[in-house]
mmCIF file of C-alpha atoms in Angstrom:
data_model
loop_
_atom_site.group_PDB
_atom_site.id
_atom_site.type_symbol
_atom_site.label_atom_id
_atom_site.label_comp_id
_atom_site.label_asym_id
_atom_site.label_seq_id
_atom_site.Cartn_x
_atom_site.Cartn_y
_atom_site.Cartn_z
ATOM 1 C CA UNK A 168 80.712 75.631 74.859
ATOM 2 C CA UNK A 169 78.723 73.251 77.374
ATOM 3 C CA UNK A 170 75.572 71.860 76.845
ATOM 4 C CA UNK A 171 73.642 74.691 78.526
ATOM 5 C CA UNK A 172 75.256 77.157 76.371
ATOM 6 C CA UNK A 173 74.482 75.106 72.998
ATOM 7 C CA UNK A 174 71.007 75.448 74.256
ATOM 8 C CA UNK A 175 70.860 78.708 74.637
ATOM 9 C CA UNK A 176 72.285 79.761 71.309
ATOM 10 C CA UNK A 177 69.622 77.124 69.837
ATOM 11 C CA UNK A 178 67.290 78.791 71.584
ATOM 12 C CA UNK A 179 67.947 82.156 70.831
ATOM 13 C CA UNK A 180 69.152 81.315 67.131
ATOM 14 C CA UNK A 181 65.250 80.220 66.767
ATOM 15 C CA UNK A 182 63.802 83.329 67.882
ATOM 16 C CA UNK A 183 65.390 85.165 65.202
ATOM 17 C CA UNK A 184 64.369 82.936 62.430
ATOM 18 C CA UNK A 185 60.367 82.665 63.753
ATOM 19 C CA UNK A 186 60.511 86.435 64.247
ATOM 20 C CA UNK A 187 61.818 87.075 60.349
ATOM 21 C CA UNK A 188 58.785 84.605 59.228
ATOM 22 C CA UNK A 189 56.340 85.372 61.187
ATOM 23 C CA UNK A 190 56.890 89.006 59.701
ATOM 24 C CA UNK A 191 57.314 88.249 56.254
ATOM 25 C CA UNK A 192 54.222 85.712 56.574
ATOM 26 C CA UNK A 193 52.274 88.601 57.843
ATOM 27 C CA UNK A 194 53.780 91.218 55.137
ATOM 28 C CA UNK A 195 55.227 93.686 57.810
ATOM 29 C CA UNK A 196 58.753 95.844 57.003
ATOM 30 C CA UNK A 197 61.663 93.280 57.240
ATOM 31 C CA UNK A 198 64.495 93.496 59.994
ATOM 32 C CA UNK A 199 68.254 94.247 60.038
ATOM 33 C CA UNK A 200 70.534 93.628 63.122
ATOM 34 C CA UNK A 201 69.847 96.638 65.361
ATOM 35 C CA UNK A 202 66.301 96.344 64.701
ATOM 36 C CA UNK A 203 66.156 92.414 65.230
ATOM 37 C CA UNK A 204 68.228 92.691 68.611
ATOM 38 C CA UNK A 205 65.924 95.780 69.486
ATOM 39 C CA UNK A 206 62.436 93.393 69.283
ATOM 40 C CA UNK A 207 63.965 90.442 70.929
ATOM 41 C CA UNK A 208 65.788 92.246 73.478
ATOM 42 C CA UNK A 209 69.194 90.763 72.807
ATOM 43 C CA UNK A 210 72.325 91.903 72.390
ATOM 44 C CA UNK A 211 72.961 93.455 69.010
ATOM 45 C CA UNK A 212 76.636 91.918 68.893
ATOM 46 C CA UNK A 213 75.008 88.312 68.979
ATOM 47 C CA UNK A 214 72.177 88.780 67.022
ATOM 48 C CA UNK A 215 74.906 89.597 64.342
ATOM 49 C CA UNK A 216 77.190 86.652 65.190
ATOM 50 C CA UNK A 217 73.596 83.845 65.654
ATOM 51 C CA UNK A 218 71.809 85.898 62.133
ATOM 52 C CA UNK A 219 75.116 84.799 60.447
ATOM 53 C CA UNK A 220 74.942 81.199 61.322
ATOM 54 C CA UNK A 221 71.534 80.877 60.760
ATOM 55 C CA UNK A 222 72.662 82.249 57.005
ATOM 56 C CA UNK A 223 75.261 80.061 56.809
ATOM 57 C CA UNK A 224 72.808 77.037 57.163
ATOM 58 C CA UNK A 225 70.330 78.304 54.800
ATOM 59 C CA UNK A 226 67.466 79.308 57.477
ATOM 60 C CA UNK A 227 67.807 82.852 56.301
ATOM 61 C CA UNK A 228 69.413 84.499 54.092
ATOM 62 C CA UNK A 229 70.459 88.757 53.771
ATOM 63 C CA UNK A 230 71.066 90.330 50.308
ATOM 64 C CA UNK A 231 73.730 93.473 50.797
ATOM 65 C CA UNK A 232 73.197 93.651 54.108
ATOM 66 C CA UNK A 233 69.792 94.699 53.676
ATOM 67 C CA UNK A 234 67.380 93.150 55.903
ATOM 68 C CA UNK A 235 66.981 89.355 56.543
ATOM 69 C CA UNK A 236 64.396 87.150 55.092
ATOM 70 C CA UNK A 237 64.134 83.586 55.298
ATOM 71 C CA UNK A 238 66.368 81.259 53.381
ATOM 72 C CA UNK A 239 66.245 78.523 51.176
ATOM 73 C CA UNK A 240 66.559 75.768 53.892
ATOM 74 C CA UNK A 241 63.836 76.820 56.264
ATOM 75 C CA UNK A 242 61.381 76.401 52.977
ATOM 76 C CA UNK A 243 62.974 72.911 52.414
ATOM 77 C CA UNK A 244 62.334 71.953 55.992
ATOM 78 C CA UNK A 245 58.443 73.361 55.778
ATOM 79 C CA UNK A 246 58.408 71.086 52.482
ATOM 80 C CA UNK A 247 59.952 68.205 54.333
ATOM 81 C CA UNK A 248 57.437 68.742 57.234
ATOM 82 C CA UNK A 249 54.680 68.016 54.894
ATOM 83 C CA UNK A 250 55.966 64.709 53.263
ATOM 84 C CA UNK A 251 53.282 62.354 54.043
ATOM 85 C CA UNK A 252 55.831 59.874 55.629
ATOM 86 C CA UNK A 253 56.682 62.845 58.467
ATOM 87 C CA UNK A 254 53.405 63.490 58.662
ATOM 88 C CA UNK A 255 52.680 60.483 59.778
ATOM 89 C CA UNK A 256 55.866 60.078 61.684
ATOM 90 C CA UNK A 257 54.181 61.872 64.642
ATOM 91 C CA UNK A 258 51.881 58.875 65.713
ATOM 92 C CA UNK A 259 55.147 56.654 65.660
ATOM 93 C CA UNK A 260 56.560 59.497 68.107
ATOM 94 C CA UNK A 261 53.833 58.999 70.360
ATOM 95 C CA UNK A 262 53.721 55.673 70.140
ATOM 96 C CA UNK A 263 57.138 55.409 70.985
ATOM 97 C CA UNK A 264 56.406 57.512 73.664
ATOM 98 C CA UNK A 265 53.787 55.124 75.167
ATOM 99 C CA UNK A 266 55.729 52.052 74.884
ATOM 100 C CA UNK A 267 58.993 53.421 76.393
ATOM 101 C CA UNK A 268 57.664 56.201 78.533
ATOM 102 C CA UNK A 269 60.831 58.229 76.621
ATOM 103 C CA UNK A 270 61.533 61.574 74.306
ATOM 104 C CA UNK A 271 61.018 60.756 70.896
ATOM 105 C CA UNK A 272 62.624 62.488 67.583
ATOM 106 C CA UNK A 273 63.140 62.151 63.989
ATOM 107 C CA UNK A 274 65.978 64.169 62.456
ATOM 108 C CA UNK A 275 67.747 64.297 59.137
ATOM 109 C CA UNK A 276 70.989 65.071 57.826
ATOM 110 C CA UNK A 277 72.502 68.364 56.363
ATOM 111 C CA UNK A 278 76.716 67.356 56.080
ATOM 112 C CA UNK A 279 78.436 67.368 59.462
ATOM 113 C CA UNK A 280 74.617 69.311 61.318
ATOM 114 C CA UNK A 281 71.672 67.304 62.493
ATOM 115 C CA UNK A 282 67.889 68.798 61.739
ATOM 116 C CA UNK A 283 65.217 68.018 64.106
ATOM 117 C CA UNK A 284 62.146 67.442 61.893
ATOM 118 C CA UNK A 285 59.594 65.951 64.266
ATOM 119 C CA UNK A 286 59.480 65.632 67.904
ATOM 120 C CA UNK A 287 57.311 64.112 70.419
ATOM 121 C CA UNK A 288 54.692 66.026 72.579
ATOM 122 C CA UNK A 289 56.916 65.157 75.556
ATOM 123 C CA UNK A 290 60.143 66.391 74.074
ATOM 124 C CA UNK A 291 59.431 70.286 74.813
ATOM 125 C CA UNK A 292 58.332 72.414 77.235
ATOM 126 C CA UNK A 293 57.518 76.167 77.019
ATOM 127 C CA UNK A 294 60.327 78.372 76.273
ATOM 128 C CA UNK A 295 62.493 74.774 75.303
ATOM 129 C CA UNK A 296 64.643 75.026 72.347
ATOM 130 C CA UNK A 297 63.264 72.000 70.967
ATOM 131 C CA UNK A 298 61.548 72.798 68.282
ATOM 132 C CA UNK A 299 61.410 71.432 64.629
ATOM 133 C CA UNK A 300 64.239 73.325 62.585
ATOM 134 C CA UNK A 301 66.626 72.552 65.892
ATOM 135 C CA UNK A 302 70.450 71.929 64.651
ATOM 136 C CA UNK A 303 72.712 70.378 66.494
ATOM 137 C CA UNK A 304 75.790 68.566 65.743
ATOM 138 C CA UNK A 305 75.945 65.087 63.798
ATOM 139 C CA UNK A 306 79.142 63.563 65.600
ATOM 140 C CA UNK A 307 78.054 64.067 69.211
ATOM 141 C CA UNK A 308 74.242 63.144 68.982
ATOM 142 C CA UNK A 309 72.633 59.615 68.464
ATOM 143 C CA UNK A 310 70.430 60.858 66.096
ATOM 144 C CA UNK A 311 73.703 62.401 64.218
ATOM 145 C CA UNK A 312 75.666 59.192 64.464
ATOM 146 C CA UNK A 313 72.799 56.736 63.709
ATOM 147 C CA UNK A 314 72.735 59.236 60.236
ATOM 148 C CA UNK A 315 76.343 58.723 59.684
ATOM 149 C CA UNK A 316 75.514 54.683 59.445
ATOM 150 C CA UNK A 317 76.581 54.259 56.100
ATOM 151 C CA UNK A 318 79.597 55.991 56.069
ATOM 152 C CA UNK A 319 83.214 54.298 55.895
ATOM 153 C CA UNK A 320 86.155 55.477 57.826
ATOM 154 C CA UNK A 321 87.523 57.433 54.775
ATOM 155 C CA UNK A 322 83.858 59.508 53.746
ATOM 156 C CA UNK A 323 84.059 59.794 57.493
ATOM 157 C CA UNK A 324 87.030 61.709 57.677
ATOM 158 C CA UNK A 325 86.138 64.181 54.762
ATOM 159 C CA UNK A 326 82.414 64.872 56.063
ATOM 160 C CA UNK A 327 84.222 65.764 59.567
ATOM 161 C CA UNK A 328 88.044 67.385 58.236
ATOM 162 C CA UNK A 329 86.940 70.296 58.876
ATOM 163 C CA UNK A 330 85.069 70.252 62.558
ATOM 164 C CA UNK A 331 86.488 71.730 65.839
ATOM 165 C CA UNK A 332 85.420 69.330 68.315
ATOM 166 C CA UNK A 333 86.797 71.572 71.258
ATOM 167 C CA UNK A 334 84.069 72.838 73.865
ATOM 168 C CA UNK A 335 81.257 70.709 71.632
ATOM 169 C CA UNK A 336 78.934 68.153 73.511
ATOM 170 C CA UNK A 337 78.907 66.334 77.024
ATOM 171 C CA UNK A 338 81.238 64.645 78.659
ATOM 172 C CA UNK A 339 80.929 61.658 77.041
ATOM 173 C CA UNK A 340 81.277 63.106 73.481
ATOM 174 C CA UNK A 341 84.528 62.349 71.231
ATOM 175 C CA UNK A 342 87.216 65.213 70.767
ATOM 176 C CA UNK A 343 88.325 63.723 67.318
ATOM 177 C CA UNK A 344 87.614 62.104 64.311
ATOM 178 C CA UNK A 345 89.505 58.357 65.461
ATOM 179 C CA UNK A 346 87.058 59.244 69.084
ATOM 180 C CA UNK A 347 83.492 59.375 66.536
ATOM 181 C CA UNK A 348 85.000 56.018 64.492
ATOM 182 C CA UNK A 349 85.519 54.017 67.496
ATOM 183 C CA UNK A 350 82.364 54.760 69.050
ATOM 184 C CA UNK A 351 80.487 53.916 65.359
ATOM 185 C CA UNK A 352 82.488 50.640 65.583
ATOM 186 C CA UNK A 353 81.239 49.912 68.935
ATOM 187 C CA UNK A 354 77.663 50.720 67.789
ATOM 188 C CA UNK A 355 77.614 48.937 64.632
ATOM 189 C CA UNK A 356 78.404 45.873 66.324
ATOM 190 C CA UNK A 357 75.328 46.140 68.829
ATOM 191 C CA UNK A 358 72.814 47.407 65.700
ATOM 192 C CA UNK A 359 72.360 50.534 67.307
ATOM 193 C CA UNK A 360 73.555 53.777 68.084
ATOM 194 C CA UNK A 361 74.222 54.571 72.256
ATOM 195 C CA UNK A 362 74.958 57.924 72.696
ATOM 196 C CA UNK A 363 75.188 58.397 76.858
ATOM 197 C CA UNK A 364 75.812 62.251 77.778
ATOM 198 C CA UNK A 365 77.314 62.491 74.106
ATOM 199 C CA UNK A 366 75.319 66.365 73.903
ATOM 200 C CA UNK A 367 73.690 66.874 76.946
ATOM 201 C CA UNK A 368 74.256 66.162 80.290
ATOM 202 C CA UNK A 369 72.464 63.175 82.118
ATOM 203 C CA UNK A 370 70.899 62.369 78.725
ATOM 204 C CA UNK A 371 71.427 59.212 77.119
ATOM 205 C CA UNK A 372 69.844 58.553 72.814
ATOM 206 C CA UNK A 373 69.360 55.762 71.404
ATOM 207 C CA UNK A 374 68.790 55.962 67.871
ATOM 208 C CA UNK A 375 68.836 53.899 64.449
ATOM 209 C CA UNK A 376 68.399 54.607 60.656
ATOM 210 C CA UNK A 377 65.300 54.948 59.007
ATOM 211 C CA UNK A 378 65.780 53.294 55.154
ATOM 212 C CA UNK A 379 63.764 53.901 52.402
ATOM 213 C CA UNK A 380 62.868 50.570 50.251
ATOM 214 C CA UNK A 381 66.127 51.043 48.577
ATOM 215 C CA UNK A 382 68.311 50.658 51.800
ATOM 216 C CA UNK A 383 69.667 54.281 51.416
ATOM 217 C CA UNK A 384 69.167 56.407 54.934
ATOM 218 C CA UNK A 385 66.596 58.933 54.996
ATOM 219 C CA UNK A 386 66.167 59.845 58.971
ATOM 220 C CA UNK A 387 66.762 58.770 62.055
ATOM 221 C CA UNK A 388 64.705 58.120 64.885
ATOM 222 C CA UNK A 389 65.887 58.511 68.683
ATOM 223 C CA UNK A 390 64.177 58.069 71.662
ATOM 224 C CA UNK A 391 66.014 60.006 74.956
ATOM 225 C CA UNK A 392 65.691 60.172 78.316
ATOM 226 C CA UNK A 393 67.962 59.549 81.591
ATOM 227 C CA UNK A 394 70.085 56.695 82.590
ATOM 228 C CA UNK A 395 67.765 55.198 84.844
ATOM 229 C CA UNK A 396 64.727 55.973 82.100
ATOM 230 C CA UNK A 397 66.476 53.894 79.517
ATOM 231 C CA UNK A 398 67.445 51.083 81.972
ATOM 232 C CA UNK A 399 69.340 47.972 82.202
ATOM 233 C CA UNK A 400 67.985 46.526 78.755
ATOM 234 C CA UNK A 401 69.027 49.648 76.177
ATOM 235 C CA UNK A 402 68.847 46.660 73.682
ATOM 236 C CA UNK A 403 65.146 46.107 74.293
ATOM 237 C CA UNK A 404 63.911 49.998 73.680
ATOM 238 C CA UNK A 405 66.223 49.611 70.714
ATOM 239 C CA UNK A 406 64.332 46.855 69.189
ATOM 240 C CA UNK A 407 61.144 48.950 69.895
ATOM 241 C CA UNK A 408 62.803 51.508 68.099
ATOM 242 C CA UNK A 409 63.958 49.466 65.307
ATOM 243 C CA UNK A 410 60.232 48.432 64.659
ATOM 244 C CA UNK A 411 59.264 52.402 64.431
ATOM 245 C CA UNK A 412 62.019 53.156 61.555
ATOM 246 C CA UNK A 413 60.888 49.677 59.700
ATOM 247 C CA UNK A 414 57.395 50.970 59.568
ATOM 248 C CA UNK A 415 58.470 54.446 58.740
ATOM 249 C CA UNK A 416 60.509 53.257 55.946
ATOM 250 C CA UNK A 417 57.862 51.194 54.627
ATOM 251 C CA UNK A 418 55.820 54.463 54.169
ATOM 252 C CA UNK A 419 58.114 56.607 52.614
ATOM 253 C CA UNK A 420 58.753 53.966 50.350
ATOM 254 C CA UNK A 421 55.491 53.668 49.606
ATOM 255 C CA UNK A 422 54.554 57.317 48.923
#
C-alpha cells in the first residue's frame, strides 16, 4: 500500500467512526455494515474490512454482529484530549508553527500504532485525513520512532515480531526489524529522530520524546514539512523542538 492509499483508508476509516458517534451522541438507531456503507456511499465490502480494523484498535466495537458503537479507545482518546497538559499542548503547536513555519503534531503510543492526539491549525485541510484519532504506523513515522526511544534492540524485536513491513510507508521507510534498529541507532546518536519520506512522500518529521518528570515517555512531538521547508540545519528546528517537549513535560508533570 503507498502512501496515498494509507491515506485514503485513514480517511475513510474516520468517517465511519465520526458517523457511529455522531449518531449515538445524538441518540439516533445505530448502524450495521450495509447500512454504514449505504450513508457514506462506500463500498459495503470495505466498510466491513475498515469497521473491523477500527474494532480491532478499540475505536469501535460490535457485540454479535449487531450494530457498531464506539469502543473503548475512542473514549480513552476523548479523555486524553482533555488532560490539561494536551490541552495546552495546542499553543506549543502553534508556536512551533510560528517559529519554524512547519506542521506540528503530538502523538502517543498504542504497541506497534501511532495516535495523533493534537495537531496544528496548519496540519489539515478540508476533507484531510488528519484529524485527532489518526493511526498510523510506529516504525515508519518520526513521531512513531521518537516513541520507540526507550526501547532496546530485544523489546524492539517483540513490539515489532509480528509486523508485515511489505507495501507500508515511503520510500525511505525500513522493510525489517534490523532496517527500524539501524535507523534508531543513527538517530540516537544525533538526539533526534529524522524520518525523510519514511510515510509519505516528499515529507520529511522530525520528532523527539516528550518525558514526564520521571524520565518515562509520554508523547512525542513532530514538526513536518518538505525537504527544502526543513532545510540545511534539521539540527536547529530540532532544538526548537526539543524546547517544546521540555516545556510540555514540565506540565504534565506538574498536573
Amino acid at each position: 500500500m503507498d502512501s496515498s492509499a494509507e491515506a485514503s483508508s485513514m480517511a475513510q476509516g474516520l468517517r465511519i467512526v465520526r458517523l457511529v458517534a455522531d449518531r449515538e451522541k445524538l441518540g439516533r438507531q445505530l448502524l450495521g455494515v450495509s447500512q454504514l456503507a449505504v450513508e457514506l456511499d462506500m463500498e459495503q465490502s470495505r466498510v466491513s474490512r475498515l469497521a473491523q480494523e477500527l474494532c480491532d484498535l478499540g475505536l469501535l466495537e460490535r457485540v454479535d454482529r449487531g450494530p457498531f458503537r464506539t469502543g473503548p479507545r475512542f473514549f480513552s482518546l476523548a479523555a486524553a484530549l482533555n488532560t490539561g497538559w494536551v490541552r495546552e499542548a495546542r499553543t506549543e503547536l502553534e508556536a512551533l508553527v510560528a517559529a519554524l513555519g512547519l506542521r506540528a503534531r503530538l502523538s502517543v503510543r498504542d504497541g506497534y500504532r501511532v495516535t495523533l492526539v493534537r495537531a496544528s491549525s496548519n496540519d489539515a485541510v478540508p476533507g484531510s485525513f488528519v484529524k485527532p484519532g489518526m493511526v498510523t504506523p510506529a516504525w515508519c513515522t518520526g513521531a512513531g520512532r521518537a516513541l520507540l526511544w526507550d526501547l532496546d534492540r530485544p523489546a524492539l524485536d517483540s513490539l515489532l515480531q509480528d509486523v508485515n513491513y511489505i507495501g507500508i510507508g515511503g520510500p525511505g521507510a525500513a522493510h525489517s526489524t534490523d532496517g527500524v534498529w539501524d535507523l534508531m541507532v543513527r538517530d540516537l546518536g544525533a538526539g533526534f529522530i529524522t524520518a525523510a519520506e519514511e510515510f509519505e512522500h516528499d515529507v520529511v518529521e522530525l520528532a523527539v520524546p516528550v518525558r514526564d518528570a520521571g524520565g518515562a515517555i509520554l508523547a512525542s512531538l513532530s514538526v513536518l514539512g518538505s525537504r527544502a521547508g526543513i532545510g540545511p540545519d534539521a539540527a536547529a528546528a530540532a532544538a526548537v523542538l526539543t524546547s517544546a517537549a521540555e516545556r510540555l513535560g514540565s506540565r504534565a508533570g506538574a498536573r
